[in-house]
Structures are given as C-alpha cells and as structure tokens.
Coordinates of C-alpha atoms in Angstrom, one line a residue:
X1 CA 9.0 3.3 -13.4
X2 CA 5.2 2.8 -12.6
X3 CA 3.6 0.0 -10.9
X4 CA 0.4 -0.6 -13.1
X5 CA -2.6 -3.4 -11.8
X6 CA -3.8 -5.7 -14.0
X7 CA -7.3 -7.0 -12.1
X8 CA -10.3 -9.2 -12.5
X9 CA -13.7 -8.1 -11.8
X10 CA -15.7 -9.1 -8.3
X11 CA -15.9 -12.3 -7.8
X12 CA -13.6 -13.6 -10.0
X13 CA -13.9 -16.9 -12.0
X14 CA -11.2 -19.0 -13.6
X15 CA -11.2 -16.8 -16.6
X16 CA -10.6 -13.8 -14.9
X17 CA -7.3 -14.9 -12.8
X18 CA -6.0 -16.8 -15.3
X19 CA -6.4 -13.3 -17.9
X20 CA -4.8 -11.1 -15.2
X21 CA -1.9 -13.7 -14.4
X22 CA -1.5 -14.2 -18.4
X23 CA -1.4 -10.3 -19.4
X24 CA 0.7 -8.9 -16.6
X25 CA 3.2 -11.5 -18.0
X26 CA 2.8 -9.9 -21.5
X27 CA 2.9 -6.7 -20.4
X28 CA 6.0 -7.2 -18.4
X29 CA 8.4 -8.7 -21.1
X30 CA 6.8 -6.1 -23.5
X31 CA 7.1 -3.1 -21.2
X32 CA 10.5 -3.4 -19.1
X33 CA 10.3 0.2 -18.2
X34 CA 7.1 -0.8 -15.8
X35 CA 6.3 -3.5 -13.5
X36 CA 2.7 -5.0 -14.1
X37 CA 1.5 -7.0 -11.0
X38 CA -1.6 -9.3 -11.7
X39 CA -3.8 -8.8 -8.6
X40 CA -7.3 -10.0 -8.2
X41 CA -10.4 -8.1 -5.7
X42 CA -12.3 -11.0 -4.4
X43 CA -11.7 -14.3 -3.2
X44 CA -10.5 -17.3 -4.9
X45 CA -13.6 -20.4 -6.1
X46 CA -12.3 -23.8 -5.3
X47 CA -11.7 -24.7 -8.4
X48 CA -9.3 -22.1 -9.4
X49 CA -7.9 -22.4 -6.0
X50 CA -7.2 -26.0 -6.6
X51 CA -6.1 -25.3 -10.1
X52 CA -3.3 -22.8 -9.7
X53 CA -2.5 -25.2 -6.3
X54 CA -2.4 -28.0 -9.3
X55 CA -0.1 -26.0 -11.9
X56 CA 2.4 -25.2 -8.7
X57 CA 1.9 -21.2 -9.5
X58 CA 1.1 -18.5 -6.8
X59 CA -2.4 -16.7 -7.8
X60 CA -2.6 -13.0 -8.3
X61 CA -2.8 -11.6 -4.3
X62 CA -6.0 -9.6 -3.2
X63 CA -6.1 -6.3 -2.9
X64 CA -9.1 -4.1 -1.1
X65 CA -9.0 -1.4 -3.6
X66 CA -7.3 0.8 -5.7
X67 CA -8.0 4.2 -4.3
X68 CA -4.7 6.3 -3.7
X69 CA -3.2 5.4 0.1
X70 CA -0.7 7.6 1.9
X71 CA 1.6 5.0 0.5
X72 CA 1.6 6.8 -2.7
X73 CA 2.8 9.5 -1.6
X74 CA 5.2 8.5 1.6
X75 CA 8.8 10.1 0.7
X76 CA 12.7 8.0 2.1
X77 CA 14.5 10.4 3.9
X78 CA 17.9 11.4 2.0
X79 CA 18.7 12.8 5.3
X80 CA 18.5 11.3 8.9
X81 CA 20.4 12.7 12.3
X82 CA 20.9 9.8 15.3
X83 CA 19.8 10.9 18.5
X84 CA 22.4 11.9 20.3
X85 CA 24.0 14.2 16.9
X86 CA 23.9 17.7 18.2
X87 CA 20.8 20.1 16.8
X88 CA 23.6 21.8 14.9
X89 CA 23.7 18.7 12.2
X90 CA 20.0 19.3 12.5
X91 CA 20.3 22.5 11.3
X92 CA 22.9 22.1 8.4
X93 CA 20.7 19.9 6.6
X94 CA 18.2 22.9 6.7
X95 CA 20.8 24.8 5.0
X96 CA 21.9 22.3 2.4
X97 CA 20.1 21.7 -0.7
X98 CA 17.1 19.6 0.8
X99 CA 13.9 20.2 0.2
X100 CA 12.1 18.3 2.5
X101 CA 11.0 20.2 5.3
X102 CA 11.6 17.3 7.7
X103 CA 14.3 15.1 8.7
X104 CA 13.7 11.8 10.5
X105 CA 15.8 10.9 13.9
X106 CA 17.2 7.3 14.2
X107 CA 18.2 5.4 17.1
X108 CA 20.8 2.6 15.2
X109 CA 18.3 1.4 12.6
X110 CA 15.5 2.5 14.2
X111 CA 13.1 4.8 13.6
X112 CA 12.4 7.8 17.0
X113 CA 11.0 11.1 15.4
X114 CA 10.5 13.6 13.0
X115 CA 12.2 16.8 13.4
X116 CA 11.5 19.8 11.7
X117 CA 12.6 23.9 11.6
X118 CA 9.6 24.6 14.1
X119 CA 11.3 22.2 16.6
X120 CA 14.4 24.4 15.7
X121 CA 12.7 27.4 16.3
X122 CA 11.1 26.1 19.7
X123 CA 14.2 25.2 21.2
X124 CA 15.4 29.2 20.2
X125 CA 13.0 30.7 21.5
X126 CA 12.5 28.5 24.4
X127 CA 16.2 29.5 25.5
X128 CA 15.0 33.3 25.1
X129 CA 12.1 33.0 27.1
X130 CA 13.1 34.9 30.6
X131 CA 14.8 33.0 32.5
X132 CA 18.3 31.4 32.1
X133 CA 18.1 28.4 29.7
X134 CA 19.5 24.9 31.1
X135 CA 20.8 22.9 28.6
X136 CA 21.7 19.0 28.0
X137 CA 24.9 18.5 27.1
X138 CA 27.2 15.6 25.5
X139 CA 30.6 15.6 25.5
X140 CA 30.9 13.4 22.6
X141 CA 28.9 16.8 20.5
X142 CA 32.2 19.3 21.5
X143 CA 34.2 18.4 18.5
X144 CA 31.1 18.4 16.0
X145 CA 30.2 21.8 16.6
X146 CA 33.6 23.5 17.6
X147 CA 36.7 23.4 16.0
X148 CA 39.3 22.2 18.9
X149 CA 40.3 19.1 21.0
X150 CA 40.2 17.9 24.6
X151 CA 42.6 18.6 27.2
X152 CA 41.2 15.7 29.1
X153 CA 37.5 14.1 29.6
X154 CA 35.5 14.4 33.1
X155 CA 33.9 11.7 34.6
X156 CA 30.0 12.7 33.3
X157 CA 29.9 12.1 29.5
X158 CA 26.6 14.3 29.8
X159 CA 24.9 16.6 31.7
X160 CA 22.8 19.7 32.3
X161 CA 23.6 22.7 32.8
X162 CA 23.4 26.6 31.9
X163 CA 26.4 28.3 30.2
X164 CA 28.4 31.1 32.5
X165 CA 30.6 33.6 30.0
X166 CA 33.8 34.6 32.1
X167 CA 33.9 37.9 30.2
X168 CA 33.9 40.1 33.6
X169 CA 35.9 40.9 36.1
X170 CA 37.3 38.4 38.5
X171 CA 35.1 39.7 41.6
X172 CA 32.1 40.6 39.7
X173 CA 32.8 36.4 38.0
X174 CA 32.6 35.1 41.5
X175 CA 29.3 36.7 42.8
X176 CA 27.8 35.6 39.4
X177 CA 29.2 32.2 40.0
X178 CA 28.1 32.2 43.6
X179 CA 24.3 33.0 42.6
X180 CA 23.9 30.0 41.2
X181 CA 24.7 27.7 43.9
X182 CA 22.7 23.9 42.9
X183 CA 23.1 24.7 39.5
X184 CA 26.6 24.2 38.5
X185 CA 27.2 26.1 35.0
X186 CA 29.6 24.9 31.7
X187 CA 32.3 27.7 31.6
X188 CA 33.3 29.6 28.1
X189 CA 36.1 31.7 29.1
X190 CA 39.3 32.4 27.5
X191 CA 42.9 31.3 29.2
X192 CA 42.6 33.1 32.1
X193 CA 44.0 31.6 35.2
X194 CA 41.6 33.0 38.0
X195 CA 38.3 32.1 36.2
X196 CA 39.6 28.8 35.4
X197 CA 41.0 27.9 39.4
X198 CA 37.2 29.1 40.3
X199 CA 36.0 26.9 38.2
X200 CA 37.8 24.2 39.5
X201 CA 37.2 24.4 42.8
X202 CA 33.5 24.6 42.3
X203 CA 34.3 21.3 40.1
X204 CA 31.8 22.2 37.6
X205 CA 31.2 20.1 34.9
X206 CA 33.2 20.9 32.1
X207 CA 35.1 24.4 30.9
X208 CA 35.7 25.6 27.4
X209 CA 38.5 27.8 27.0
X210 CA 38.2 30.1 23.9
X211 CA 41.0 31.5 21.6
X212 CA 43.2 28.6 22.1
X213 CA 45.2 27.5 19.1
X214 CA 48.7 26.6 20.1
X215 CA 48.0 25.5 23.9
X216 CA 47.5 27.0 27.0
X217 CA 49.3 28.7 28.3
X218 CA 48.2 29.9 31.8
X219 CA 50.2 27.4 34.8
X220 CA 47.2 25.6 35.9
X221 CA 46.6 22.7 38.3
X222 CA 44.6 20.2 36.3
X223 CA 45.1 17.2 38.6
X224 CA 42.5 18.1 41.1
X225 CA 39.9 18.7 38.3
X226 CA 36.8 16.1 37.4
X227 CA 35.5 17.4 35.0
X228 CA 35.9 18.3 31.4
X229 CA 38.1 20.9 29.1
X230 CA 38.0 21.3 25.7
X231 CA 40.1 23.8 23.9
X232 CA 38.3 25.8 21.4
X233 CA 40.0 27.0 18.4
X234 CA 37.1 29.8 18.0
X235 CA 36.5 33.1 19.8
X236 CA 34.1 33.4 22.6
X237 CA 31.3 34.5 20.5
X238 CA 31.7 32.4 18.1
X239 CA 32.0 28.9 20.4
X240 CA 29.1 30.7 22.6
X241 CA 26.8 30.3 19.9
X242 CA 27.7 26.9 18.7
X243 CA 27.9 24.9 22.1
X244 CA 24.2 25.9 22.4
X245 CA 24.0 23.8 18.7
X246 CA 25.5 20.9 20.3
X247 CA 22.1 19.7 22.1
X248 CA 21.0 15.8 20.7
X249 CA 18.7 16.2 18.7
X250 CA 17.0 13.7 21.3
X251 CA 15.4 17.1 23.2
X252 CA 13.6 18.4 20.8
X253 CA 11.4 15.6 19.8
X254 CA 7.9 15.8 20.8
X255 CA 6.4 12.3 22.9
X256 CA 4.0 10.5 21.0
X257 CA 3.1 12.0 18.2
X258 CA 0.4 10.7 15.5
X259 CA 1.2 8.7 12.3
X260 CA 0.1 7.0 9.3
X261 CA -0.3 3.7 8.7
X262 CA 0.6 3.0 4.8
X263 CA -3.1 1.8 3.6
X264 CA -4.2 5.1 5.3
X265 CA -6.5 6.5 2.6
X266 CA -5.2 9.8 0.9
X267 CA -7.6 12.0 2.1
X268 CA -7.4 10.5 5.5
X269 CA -4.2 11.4 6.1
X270 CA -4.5 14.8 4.7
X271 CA -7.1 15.7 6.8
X272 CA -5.1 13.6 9.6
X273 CA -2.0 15.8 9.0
X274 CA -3.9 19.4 8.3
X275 CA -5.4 19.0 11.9
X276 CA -2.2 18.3 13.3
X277 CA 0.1 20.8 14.3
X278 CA 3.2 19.1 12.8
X279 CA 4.9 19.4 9.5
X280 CA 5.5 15.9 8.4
X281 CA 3.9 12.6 9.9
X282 CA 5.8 9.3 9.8
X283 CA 4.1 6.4 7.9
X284 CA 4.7 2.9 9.2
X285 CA 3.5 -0.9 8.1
X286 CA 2.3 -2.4 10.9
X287 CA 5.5 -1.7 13.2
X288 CA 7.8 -1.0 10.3
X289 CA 9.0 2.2 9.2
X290 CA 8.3 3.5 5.8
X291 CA 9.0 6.8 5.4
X292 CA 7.2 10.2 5.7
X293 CA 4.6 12.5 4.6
X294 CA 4.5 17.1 4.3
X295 CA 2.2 18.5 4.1
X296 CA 3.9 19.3 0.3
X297 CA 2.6 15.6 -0.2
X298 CA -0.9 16.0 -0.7
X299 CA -0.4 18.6 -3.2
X300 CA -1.3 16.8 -5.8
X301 CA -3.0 13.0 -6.1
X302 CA -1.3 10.1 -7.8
X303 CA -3.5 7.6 -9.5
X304 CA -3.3 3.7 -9.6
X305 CA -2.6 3.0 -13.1
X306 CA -5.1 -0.1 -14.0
X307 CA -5.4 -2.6 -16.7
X308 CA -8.9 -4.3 -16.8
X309 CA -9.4 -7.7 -18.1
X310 CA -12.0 -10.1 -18.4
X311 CA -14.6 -6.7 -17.1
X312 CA -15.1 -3.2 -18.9
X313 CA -18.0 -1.6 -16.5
X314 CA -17.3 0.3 -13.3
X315 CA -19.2 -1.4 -11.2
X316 CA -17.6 -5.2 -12.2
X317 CA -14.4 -3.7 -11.1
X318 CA -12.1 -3.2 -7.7
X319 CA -13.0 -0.6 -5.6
X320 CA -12.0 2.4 -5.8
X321 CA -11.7 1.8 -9.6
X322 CA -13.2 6.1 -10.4
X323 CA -10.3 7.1 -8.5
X324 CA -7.8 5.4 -10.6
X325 CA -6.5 5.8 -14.0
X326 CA -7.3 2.6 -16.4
X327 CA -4.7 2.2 -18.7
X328 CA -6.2 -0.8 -20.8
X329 CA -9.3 -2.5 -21.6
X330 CA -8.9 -6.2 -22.5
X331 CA -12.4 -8.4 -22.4
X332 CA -15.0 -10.2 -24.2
X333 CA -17.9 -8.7 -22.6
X334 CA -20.4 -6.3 -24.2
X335 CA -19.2 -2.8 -23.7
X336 CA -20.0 -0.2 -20.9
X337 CA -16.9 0.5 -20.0
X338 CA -16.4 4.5 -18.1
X339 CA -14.9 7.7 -20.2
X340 CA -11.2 8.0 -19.8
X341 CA -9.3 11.0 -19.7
X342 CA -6.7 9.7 -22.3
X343 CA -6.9 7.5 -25.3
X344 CA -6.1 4.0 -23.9
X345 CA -5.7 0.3 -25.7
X346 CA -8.8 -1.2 -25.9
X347 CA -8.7 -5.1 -26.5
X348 CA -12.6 -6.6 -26.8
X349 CA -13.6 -9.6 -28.9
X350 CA -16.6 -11.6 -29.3
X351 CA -14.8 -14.8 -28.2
X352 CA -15.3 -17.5 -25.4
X353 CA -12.5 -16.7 -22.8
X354 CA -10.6 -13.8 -22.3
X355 CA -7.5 -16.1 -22.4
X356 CA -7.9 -16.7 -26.0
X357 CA -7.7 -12.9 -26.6
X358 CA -4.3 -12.9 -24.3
X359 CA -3.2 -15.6 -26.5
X360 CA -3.3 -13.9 -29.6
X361 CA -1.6 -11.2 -28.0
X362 CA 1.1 -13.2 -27.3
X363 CA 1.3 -14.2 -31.1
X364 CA 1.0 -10.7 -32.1
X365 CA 3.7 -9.8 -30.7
X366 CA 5.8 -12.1 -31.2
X367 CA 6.3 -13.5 -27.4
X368 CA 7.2 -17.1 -26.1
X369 CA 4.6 -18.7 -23.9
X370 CA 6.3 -20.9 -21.6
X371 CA 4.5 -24.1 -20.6
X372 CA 3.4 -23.4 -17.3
X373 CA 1.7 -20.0 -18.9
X374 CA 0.5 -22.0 -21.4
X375 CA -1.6 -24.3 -18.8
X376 CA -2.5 -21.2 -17.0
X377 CA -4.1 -19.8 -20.4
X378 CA -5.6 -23.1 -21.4
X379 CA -7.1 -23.1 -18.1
X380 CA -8.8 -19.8 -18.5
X381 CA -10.3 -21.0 -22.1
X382 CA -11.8 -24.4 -21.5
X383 CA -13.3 -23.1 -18.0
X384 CA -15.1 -20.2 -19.9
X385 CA -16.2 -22.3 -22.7
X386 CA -17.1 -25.3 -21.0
X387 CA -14.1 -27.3 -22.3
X388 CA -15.4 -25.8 -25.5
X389 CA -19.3 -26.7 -25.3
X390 CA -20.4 -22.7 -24.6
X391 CA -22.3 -21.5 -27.1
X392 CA -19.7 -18.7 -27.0
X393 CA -17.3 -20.8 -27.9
X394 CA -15.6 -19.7 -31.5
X395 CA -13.2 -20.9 -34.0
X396 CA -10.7 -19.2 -32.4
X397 CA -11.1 -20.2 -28.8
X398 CA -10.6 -23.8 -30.7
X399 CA -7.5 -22.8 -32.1
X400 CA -5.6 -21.4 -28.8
X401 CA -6.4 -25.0 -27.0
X402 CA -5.1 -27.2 -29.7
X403 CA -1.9 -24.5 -29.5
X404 CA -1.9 -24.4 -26.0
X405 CA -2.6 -28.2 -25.5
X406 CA 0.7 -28.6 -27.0
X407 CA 2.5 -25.5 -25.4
X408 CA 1.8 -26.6 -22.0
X409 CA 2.4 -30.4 -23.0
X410 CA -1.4 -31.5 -21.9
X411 CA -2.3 -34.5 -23.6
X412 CA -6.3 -34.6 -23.2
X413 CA -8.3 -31.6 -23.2
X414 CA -11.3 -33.3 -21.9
X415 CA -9.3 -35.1 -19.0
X416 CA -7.4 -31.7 -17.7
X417 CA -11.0 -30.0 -18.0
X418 CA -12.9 -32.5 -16.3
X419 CA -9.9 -32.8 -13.2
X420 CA -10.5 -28.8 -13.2
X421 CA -14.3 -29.2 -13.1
X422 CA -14.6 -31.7 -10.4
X423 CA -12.0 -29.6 -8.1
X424 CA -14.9 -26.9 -8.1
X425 CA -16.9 -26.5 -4.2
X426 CA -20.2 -29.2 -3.8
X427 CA -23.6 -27.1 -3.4
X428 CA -24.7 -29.2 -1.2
X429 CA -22.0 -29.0 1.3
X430 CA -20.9 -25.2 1.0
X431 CA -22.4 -22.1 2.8
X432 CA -25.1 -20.7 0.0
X433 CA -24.0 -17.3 0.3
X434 CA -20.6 -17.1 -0.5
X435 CA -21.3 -19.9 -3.4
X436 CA -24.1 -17.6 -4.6
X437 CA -22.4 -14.1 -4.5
X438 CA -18.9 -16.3 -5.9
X439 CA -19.6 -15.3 -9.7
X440 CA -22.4 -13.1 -9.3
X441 CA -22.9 -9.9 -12.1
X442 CA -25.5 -7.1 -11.5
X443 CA -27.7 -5.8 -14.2
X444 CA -29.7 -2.9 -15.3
X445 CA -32.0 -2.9 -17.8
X446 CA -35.4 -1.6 -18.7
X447 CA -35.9 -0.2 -15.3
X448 CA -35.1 -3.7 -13.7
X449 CA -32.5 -4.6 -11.2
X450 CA -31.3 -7.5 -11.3
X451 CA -28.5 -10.3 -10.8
X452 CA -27.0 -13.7 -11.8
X453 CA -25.2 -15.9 -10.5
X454 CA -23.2 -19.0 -11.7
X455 CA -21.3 -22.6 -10.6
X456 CA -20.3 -24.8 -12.4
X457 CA -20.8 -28.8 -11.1
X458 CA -20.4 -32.2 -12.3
X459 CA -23.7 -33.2 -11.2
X460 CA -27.2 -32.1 -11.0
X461 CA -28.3 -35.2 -9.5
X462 CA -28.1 -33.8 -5.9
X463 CA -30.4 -30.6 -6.2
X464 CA -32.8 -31.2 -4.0
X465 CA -30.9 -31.6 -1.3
X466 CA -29.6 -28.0 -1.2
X467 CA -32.5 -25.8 -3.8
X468 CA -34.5 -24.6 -0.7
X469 CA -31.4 -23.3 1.4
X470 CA -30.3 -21.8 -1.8
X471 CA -33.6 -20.1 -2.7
X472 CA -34.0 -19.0 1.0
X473 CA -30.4 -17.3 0.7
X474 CA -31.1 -15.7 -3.0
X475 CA -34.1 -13.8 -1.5
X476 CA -31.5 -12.7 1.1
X477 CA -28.8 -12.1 -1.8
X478 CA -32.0 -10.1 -3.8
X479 CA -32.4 -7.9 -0.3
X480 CA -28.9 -7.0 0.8
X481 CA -27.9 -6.0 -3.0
X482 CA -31.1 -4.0 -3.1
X483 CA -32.5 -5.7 -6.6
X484 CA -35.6 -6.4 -8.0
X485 CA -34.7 -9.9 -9.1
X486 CA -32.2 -12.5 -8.5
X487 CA -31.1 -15.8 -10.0
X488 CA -28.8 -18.2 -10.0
X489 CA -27.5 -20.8 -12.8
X490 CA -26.2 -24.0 -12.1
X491 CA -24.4 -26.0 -14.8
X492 CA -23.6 -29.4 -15.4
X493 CA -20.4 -29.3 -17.4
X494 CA -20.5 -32.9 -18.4
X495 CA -24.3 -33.3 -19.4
X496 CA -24.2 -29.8 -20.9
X497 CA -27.4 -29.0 -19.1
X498 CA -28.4 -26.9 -16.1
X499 CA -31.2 -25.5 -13.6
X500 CA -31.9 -21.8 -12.9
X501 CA -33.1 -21.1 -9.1
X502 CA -34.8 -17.4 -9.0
X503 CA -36.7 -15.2 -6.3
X504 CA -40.2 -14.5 -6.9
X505 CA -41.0 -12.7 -10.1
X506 CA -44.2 -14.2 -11.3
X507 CA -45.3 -12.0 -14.0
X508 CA -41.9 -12.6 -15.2
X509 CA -41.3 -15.6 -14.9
X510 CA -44.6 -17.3 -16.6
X511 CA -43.1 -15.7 -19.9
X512 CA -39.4 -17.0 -19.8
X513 CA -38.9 -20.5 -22.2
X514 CA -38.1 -22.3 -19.7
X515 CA -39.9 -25.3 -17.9
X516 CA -41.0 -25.0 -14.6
X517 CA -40.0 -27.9 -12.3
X518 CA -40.7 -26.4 -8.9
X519 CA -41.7 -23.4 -6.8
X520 CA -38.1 -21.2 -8.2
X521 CA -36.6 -23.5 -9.8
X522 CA -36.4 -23.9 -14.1
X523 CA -34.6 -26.5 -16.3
X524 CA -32.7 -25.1 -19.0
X525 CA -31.2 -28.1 -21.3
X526 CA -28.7 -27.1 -23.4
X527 CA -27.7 -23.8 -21.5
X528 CA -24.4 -23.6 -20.6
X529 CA -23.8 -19.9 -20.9
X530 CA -25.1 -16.8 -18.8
X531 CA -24.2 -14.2 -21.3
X532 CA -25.0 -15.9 -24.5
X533 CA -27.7 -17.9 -23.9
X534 CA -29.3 -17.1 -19.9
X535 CA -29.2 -13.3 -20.5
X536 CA -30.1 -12.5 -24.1
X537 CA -33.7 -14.2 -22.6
X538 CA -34.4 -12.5 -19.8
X539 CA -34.0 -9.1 -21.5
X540 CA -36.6 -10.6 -23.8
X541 CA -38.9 -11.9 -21.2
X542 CA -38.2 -8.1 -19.8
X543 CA -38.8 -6.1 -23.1
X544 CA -42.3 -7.8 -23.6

C-alpha cells in the first residue's frame, strides 16, 4: 500500500483545496489498495479558511515539499535486545535469518542504541588486545548463555571482573590467583575441592563449576561464601567461551552517536551516514523514535507518488515536485505540464472550476457524494466562477451547482456564495505582501516575465485607501521574484467589475484596452477572470 498526495498549486485558492479534498475522497473509495491524503503547499486565504471553518471539515494539512526524506526509507526493527541481555542474544540474531545489519537496544520502551557486528567485533578484539580483558558481568545473563542453574546467589547481582580457568595445578592455581591481588577474578573450574576452598577464601565474586550435571559432588563449606555459584552443565571450554557472551549489550554501545531526524532530506542523510563510521543511524521525530537507516537504505530512492489538481506546470506545484512521481493530472488550465516517465491519467477540461471536473468524476463512476462533500465541491465551483458570472463559466459548471445545491441541501446559491465572498481578508486592513503573493501565477511568454495576482472583494469602494501601499509592495513583489512585470487584479464579485494595479511598464501599458484611472492603476468592467479574460490581453498587448 502506497501513500499517494493529491496537492494544489502555490498559493492555493478555494478551488484548489476544495479539488484536492474532493479527489483524494474519490480516489480513496475507488482505490482501497492506496491511501490518497489531500495536502495543500501554501497557506490557507481567509475565505477558504473561514469556509472549511464554516462546513465543520478539517483542510488538507501543509506540507513543505515532496522531495524523498529519510522517512522513506527509515526501516522497524523485527529484532531489538534490552540492555542488560547478554551480547550473546546480540549475536544470535546475527545468525538468524535477519537481514538487517543492525539491531536497536531498548531500555523498557525506550529507545538507547544501535548495535551492529562491528560493535561485536570490537568487543572481540578488544578482549584480545594484550592484556587480560576485564569484563562486566550480570548474574541474571548466567542462565541465558549456559545451560545449568544456581547453587545460590551472592550479594553483587553484577560486577567486573576477569575470568581465572582452574585448569592447573593446585600450587601453580594459587600463585596465579595471588598475582592478581585488587582484582578479584570469576572462577570456571570443574568440581574440584582445593580450587574451589581458594576461591572462597579469597571471596571472589562468583565461581562456575563446569561438567556438573547431577550435583556436586566435592564436601564443600558453602556457608561462609558471599558470592555466587552456578552449576554449568557444559565443559570448560565450552562455558569459557560463552560466559564472555554474557556481557549486556549495555557495553558495547558507543555515547552519543549522530542521527536522523525524519524530514532529513534523502541525500542528507546519505551523505550524513557515509561520513559516519557506523552502519545504521537511528531516525527520530522530534524526541520520538522511528526506526533506522543502513547504509543498504540509500540504495535505491523512493518517489512521492503525486496527483496534481487544479495545476499541470512544474513550477505551480510543491516543491520538490521533479523529484517525485506524478501519478495524475486533473485541471482546467492550459497545458504545460512536465514529461513523465509512465503513461499516467490525464483529466483537463475547458471548464470553470476544477470541482466541476471532480464532480463528473464522481458520476462517472458511479460514487455517492455525501452532503458535506457536496458543499465542499459546490464551494470550489461558484468561488472559481464567480458564483457563475466568470466568463469561464460553462454549461457544465451550471449543471454540477444545481446538482450539488441539492446534494449538499444549500437552498440559495447566491446567498452561500456571497457569505463565502464576504469571509474573504479586507485590502485595506491586511499586510500587502502576503495578500499579493496569496494567488499569485508566474508567466513566460515572448521573452517577458511576468506575474498576476488575484482577490476577490465585495467592494471596490475602498481602493484608495490601500492602492499606493499595494503598488509600493508589487514593485517589491516584481523584485524579489526577479520579473519584468507584475500585476495584480482585484474583483468585485457582486458588481462583476474590477481594477488592475501594475508596476511600471509604459510601453506596455499605453497599448492594453483598458482605461487608465491613475498612475498604476486600470479599470476593467466586466473582468472577472485572469485566465480568460486578464491574460488572453496582455499576451496581445505583448505580441504587438
């Protein structure tokens, strides 16, 4: 099962929400085998804040981009070892089936470390390194590494200490013993009585007699003895080599290593963990554990499967969009969108709203619209067309809102259009930037950068309050998006009229049908659309 985004372009609009919202729905009853999560990449305008705030539905979340995190990759451990389980459970795993070349220590719940076959291997050849090895052990590890049980428990559940093999004579045992005075030693010795009354009255930590299956059987004073014996089922050798194993796992972690945060970028962390001398890195969220990443990982890079609605071009879309895989097309734009690799489902008509397209989607095949969906698509539709006063407004968009009026059990059109409209952000009182760069499309054409922008407003009365901040920001907007030209488009929705505010473009602009009511500022009666009616003249003003 995939996870596929269904996005908006930049600064989305009512139309493009409402689309994403609308088709992951689709998608989702129509494709149960994937989850399709609507998601939008810029921030929300008033009035479609207000209006999902009004229909009681949660808006698609924002995401930064789509490029492939660490996330993508991050792998749950099948595997994990507490701290205190002894490096020979460490080791089994090694030798099991398991591919992963890590295995992730836990404390409870809690995430402590990665451990790996290189921490193995440094802890063997630490021990072989020249001088006798001390070593950390746990009474509570005896029985998981040696077959055999306690003849009683000392007072230290754990300790250090190096290992003494009572293999030699007595005499020779004692001088050994002797040498390493400070240091008291863990005994492996098999049941012999003058070994094991040395031991004790050195009261060294703990002895392991070897070879025993059916009890001791040397006459031994125990009483006097604090410290620990276990009876080991195994010969010498053989328990010799396992007690070593029986080290928590605790000992061989390394302190403070890096690791990943789960929005760490793909190549980021590759690079992150290639420097590194580690095999795996732990990825976290914040303070929460997620899992880990090998360098096996990075192999090969996943792609964010896409849908696109409402947008077809690159450079409309999330960040990061040439990294990921789009998987759909659905829009009413003119066409630019990117090659794809595959053949994919392309959805574009020439129709007002990219909610009307959504709709007949839902009719073709065959899939209930429930009423709160229906709102959401009748929302999408009569904020495109302008409650249906757009010159892109067709036959078809006309259709979907007397179906959807009915679906979503909205009595007036004109009443739920207008409550939307007036819910949208005052010019005069909101920072000119963010309400310029809001809806704001980039354009390329004849050798001419240049961008539009556009709000919507119930009122035009009020312009002269806010045109000169607003002309004084578009040259900044013009500058900072390195363009040639940059305008903006603002619409009364209830007098179908609006006024266009531009940056200086005086050869330009003396050609454009417009009238001129002020240094940058145009009325355009009638205009109510950017793409059908704004743009189509200024790439003729441009082509003469």
């Amino acid at each position: 099962m995939a996870e596929i985004y269904v996005s908006g372009h930049r600064n989305p609009d009512m139309d493009s929400i409402c689309a994403a919202y609308s088709y992951a729905f689709l998608k989702n009853k129509l494709d149960p085998s994937n989850t399709y999560l609507p998601v939008r990449c810029g921030n929300l305008n008033d009035a479609t804040k207000a209006q999902f705030e009004r229909l009681n539905i949660v808006p698609p979340p924002f995401i930064k981009d789509v490029r492939t995190k660490v996330s993508a990759v991050s792998r749950t451990a099948q595997n994990t070892v507490q701290i205190t389980d002894p490096v020979y459970t460490l080791v089994s795993f090694y030798g099991s089936t398991s591919r992963s070349s890590v295995v992730p220590v836990m404390e409870g719940e809690q995430y402590r470390g990665l451990l790996s076959v290189d921490e193995v291997s440094s802890f063997i050849l630490k021990e072989n390194s020249g001088t006798r090895p001390v070593y950390h052990f746990v009474v509570e590890n005896f029985p998981k590494v040696l077959k055999g049980t306690f003849l009683r428990k000392g007072e230290q559940p754990s300790f250090d200490a190096p290992i003494m093999v009572g293999a030699m004579r007595y005499t020779v045992f004692c001088k050994h013993m002797e040498a390493l005075e400070g240091q008291s030693p863990i005994l492996v010795v098999g049941d012999r009585e003058d070994h094991i009354r040395k031991a004790i009255e050195l009261q060294i930590p703990a002895i392991v007699l070897t070879g025993i299956e059916h009890g001791v059987t040397s006459s031994v004073d125990w009483d006097a003895y604090r410290g620990t014996v276990f009876l080991s089922a195994l010969d010498t050798a053989e328990t010799l080599r396992l007690l070593r194993l029986s080290v928590p796992v605790e000992k061989l972690m390394v302190q403070n290593p890096p690791n990943l945060q789960a929005d760490c970028l793909f190549d980021e962390a590759r690079d992150i963990l290639a420097d590194s001398e580690f095999r795996g890195l732990p990825v976290f969220d914040g303070q929460a554990y997620q899992g880990y990443v090998t360098r096996r990982c990075f192999l090969e890079r996943p792609k964010t499967k896409l849908i696109m609605v409402d947008h077809n071009e690159n450079e409309q879309g999330v960040p990061g969009i040439d990294e990921a895989e789009v998987v759909e097309i659905i829009d009413h734009h003119r066409l630019g969108a990117a090659k794809t690799r595959n053949p994919i489902f392309i959805c574009c008509e020439p129709l007002g709203s990219t909610c009307t397209i959504i709709y007949k989607l839902f009719l073709r095949n065959n899939v209930e619209i429930p009423p709160s969906l229906a709102r959401v698509m009748l929302s999408g539709i009569v904020s495109d067309t302008i409650m249906l006063k757009s010159p892109t407004t067709t036959f078809e968009d006309f259709t979907a809102v007397q179906d959807l009026l009915e679906l979503g059990q909205v009595e007036d059109m004109r009443s739920f259009g207008e409550t939307m409209f007036r819910s949208g952000a005052s010019l005069a009182k909101e920072d000119p930037k963010k309400m310029l760069e809001a809806d704001f499309k980039h354009y390329k054409e004849l050798g001419v950068s240049f961008g539009i922008g556009q709000c919507e407003v119930t009122t035009l009365s009020d312009v002269d309050d806010y045109k000169e901040a607003y002309l004084a920001e578009l040259e900044n907007v013009k500058h900072s998006h390195s363009l040639d030209w940059a305008l903006f488009l603002i619409t009364d929705v209830v007098k179908e009229s609006s006024v266009l505010l531009m940056t200086s473009m005086p050869i330009i602009e003396r050609k454009l049908a417009y009238k001129k009511i002020g240094e940058g500022i145009f009325n355009l009666p009638g205009v109510l659309s950017r793409k059908k009616q704004l743009l189509p003249e200024v790439l003729r003003v441009l082509e003469e």
